[in-house]
PDB file of C-alpha atoms and ligand atoms in Angstrom:
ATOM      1  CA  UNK A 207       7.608 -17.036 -14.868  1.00  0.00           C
ATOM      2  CA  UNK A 208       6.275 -13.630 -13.428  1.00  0.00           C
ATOM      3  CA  UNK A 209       8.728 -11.690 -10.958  1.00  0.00           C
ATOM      4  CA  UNK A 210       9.401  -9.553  -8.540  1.00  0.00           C
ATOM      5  CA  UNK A 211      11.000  -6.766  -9.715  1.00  0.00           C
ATOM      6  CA  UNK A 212      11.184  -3.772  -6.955  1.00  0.00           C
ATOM      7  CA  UNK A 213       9.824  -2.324  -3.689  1.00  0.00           C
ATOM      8  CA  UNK A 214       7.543   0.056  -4.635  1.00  0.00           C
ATOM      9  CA  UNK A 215       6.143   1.574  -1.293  1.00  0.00           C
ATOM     10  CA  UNK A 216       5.906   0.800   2.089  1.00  0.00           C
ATOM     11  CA  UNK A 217       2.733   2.491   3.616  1.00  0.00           C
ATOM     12  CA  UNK A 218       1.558   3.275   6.934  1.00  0.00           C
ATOM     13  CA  UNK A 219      -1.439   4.099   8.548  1.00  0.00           C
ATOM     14  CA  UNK A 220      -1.702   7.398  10.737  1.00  0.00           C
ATOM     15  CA  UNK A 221      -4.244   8.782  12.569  1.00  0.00           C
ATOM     16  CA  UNK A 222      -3.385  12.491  12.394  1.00  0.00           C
ATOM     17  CA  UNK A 223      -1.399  13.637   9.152  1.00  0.00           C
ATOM     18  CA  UNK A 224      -0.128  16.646  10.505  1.00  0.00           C
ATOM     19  CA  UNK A 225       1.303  15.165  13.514  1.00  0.00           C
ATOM     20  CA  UNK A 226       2.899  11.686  11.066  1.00  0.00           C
ATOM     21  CA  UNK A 227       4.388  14.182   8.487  1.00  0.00           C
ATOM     22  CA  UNK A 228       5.997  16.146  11.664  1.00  0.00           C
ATOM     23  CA  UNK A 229       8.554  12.805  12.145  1.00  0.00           C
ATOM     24  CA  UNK A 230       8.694  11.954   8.325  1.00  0.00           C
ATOM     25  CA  UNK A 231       9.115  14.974   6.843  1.00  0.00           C
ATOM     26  CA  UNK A 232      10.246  17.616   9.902  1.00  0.00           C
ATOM     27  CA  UNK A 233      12.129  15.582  11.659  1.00  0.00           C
ATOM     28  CA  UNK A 234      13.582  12.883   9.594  1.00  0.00           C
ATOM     29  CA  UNK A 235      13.475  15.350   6.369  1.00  0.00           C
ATOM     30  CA  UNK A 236      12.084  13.231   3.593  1.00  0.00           C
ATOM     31  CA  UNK A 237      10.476  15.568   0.831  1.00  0.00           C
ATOM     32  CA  UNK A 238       6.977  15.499   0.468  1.00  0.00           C
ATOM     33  CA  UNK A 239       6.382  15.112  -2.592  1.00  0.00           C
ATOM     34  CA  UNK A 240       2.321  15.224  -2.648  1.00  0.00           C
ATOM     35  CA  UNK A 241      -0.617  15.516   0.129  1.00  0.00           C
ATOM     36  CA  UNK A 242      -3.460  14.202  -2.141  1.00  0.00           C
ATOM     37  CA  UNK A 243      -7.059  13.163  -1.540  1.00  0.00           C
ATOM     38  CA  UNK A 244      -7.826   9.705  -2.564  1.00  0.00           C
ATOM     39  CA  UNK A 245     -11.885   9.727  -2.577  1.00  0.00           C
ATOM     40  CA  UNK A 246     -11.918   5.980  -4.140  1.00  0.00           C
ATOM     41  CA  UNK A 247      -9.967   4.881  -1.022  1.00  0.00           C
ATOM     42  CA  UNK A 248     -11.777   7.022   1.722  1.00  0.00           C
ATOM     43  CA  UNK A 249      -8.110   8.423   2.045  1.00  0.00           C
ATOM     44  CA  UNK A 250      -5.553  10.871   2.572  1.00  0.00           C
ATOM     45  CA  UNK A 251      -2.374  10.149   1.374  1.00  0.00           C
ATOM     46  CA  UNK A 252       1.497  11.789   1.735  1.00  0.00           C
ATOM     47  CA  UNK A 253       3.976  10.592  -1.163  1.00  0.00           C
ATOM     48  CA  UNK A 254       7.414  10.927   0.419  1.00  0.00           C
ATOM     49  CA  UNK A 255       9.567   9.181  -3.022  1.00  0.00           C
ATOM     50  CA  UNK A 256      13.311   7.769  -2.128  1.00  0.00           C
ATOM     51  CA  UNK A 257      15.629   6.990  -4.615  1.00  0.00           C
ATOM     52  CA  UNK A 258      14.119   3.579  -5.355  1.00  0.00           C
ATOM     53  CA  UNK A 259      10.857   3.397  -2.846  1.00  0.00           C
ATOM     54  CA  UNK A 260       8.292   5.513  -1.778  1.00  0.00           C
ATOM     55  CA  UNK A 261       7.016   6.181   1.900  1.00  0.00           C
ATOM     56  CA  UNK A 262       3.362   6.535   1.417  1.00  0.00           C
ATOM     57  CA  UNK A 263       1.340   7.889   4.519  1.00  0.00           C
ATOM     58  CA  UNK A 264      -2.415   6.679   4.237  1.00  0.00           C
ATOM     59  CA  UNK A 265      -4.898   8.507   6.738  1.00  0.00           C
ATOM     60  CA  UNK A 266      -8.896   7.273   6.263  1.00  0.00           C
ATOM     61  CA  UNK A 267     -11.001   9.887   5.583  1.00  0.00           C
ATOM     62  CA  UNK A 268     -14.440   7.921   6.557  1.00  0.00           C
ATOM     63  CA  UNK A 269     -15.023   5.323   9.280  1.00  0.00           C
ATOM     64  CA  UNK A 270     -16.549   2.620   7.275  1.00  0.00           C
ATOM     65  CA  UNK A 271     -13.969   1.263   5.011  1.00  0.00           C
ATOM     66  CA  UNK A 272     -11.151  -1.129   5.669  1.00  0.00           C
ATOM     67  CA  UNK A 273      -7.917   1.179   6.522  1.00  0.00           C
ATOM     68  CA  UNK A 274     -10.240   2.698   9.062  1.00  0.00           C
ATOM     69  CA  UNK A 275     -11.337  -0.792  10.569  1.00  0.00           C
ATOM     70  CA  UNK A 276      -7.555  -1.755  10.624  1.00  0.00           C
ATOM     71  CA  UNK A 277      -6.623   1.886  12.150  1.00  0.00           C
ATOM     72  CA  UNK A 278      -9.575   0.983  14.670  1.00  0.00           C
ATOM     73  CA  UNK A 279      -7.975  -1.696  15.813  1.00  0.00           C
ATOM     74  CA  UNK A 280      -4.477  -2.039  15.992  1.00  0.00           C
ATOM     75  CA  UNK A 281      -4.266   1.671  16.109  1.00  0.00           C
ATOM     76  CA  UNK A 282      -1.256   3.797  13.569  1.00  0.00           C
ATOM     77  CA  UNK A 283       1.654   1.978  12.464  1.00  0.00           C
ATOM     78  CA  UNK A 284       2.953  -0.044   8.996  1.00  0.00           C
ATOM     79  CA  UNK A 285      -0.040  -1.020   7.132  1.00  0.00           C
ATOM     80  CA  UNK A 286       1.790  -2.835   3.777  1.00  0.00           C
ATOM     81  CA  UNK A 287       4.617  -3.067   1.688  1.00  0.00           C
ATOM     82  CA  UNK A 288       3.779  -2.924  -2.049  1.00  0.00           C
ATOM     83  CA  UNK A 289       6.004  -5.126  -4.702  1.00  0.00           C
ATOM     84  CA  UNK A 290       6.538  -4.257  -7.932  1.00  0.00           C
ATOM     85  CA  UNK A 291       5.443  -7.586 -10.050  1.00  0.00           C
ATOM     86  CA  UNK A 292       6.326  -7.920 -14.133  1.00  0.00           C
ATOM     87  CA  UNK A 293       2.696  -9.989 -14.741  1.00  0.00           C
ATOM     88  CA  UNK A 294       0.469  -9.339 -12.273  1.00  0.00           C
ATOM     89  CA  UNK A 295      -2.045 -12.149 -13.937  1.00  0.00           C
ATOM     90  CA  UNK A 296       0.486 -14.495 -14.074  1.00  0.00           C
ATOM     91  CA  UNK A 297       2.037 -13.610 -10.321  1.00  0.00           C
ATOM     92  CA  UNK A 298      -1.553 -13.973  -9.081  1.00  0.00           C
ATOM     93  CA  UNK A 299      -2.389 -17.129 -10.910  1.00  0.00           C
ATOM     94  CA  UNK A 300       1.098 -18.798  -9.740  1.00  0.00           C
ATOM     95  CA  UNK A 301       0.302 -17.359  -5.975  1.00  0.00           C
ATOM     96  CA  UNK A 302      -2.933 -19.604  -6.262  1.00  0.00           C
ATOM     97  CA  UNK A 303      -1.423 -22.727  -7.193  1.00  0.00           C
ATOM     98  CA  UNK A 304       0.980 -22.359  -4.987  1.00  0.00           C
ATOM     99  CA  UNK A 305      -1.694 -22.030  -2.047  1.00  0.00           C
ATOM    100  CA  UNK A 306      -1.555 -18.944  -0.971  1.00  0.00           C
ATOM    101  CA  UNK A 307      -4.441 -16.713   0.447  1.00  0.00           C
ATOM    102  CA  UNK A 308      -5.619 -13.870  -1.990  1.00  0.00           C
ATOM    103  CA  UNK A 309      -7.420 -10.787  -0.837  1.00  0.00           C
ATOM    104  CA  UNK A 310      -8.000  -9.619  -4.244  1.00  0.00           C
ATOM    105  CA  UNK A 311      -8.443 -12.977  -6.985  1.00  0.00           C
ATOM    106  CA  UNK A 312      -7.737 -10.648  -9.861  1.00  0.00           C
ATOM    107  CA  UNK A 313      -6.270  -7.295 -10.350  1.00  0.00           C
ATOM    108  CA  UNK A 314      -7.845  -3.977  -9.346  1.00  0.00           C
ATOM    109  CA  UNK A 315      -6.846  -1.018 -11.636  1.00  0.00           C
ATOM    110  CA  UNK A 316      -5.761   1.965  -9.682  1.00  0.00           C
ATOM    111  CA  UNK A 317      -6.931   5.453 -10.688  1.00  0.00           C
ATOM    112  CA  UNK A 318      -3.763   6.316 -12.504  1.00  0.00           C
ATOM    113  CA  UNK A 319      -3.987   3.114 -14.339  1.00  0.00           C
ATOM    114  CA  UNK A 320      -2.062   1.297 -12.245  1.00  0.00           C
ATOM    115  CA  UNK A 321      -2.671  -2.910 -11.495  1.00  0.00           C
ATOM    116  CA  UNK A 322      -3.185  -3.993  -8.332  1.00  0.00           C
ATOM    117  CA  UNK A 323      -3.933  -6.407  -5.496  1.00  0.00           C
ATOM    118  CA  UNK A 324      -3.236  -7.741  -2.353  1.00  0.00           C
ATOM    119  CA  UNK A 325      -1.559 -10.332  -0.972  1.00  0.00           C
ATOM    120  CA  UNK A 326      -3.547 -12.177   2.556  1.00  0.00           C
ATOM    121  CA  UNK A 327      -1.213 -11.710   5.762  1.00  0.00           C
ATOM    122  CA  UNK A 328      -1.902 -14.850   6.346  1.00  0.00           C
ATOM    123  CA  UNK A 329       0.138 -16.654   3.324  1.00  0.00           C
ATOM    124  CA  UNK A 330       2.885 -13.840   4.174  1.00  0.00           C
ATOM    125  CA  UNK A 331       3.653 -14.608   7.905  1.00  0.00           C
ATOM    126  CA  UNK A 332       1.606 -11.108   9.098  1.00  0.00           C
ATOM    127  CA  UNK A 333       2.713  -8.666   6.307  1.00  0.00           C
ATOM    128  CA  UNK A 334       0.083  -7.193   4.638  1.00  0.00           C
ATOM    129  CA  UNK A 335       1.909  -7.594   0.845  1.00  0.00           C
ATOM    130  CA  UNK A 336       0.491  -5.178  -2.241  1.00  0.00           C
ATOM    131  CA  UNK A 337       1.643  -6.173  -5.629  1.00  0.00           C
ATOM    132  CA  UNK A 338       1.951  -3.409  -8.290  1.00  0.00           C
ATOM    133  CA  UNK A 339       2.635  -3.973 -12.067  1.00  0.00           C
ATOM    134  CA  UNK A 340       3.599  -0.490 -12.955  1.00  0.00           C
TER     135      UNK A 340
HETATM  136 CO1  LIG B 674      -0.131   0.678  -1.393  1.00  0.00          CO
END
């Protein structure tokens, strides 16, 4: 039986880096880690680890593509929490028969390799829900 394992992230949408990073990073003082450009996402993103989690910070970079449609409107705020899965295959396939609503039918690989996909908010009760197998 595949299983959850970890939180991995929690990420959340901003409109205006400079102005998010001010609260999470001034303010509350969470390191940043890394500001990178993610050009297969249309994104921006901020990496601030924790001990066990990571807060990422996910800013579209072009109008067209999901995050921006979702930024659009319900405007900045938490976007999805990512779960850390031992089989992603077999978590996906067991999702299915157990009716749940699949964005993503089979696993998208990340650029660093990483497995992916996501969860429908629908089947979660509104919680966008990314599974990672690391
Ligand atoms: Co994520």
């Amino acid at each position: 039986m595949p299983a959850i394992t970890n939180i991995n992230h929690i990420a959340i949408v901003v409109d205006d880096m400079e102005k998010a990073l001010t609260f999470w990073h001034d303010t509350l003082g969470i390191t940043l880690h890394e500001l990178r450009e993610v050009p297969a996402e249309a994104s921006q993103v901020a990496f601030l680890p924790l001990a066990g989690a990571e807060i990422e910070l996910v800013r579209p970079t072009s109008a067209d593509s999901g995050l921006a449609k979702y930024l659009a409107k319900r405007g900045p705020g938490m976007h999805h929490v990512c779960l850390e899965v031992d089989d992603i295959e077999a978590m996906l396939t067991q999702l299915k028969n157990r009716g749940a609503r699949l964005i993503n039918e089979t696993p998208r690989t990340a650029a660093d390799g990483k497995r992916y996909a996501f969860i429908h908010p629908e089947s979660t009760g509104g919680v966008l829900v990314e599974l990672y197998q690391v």
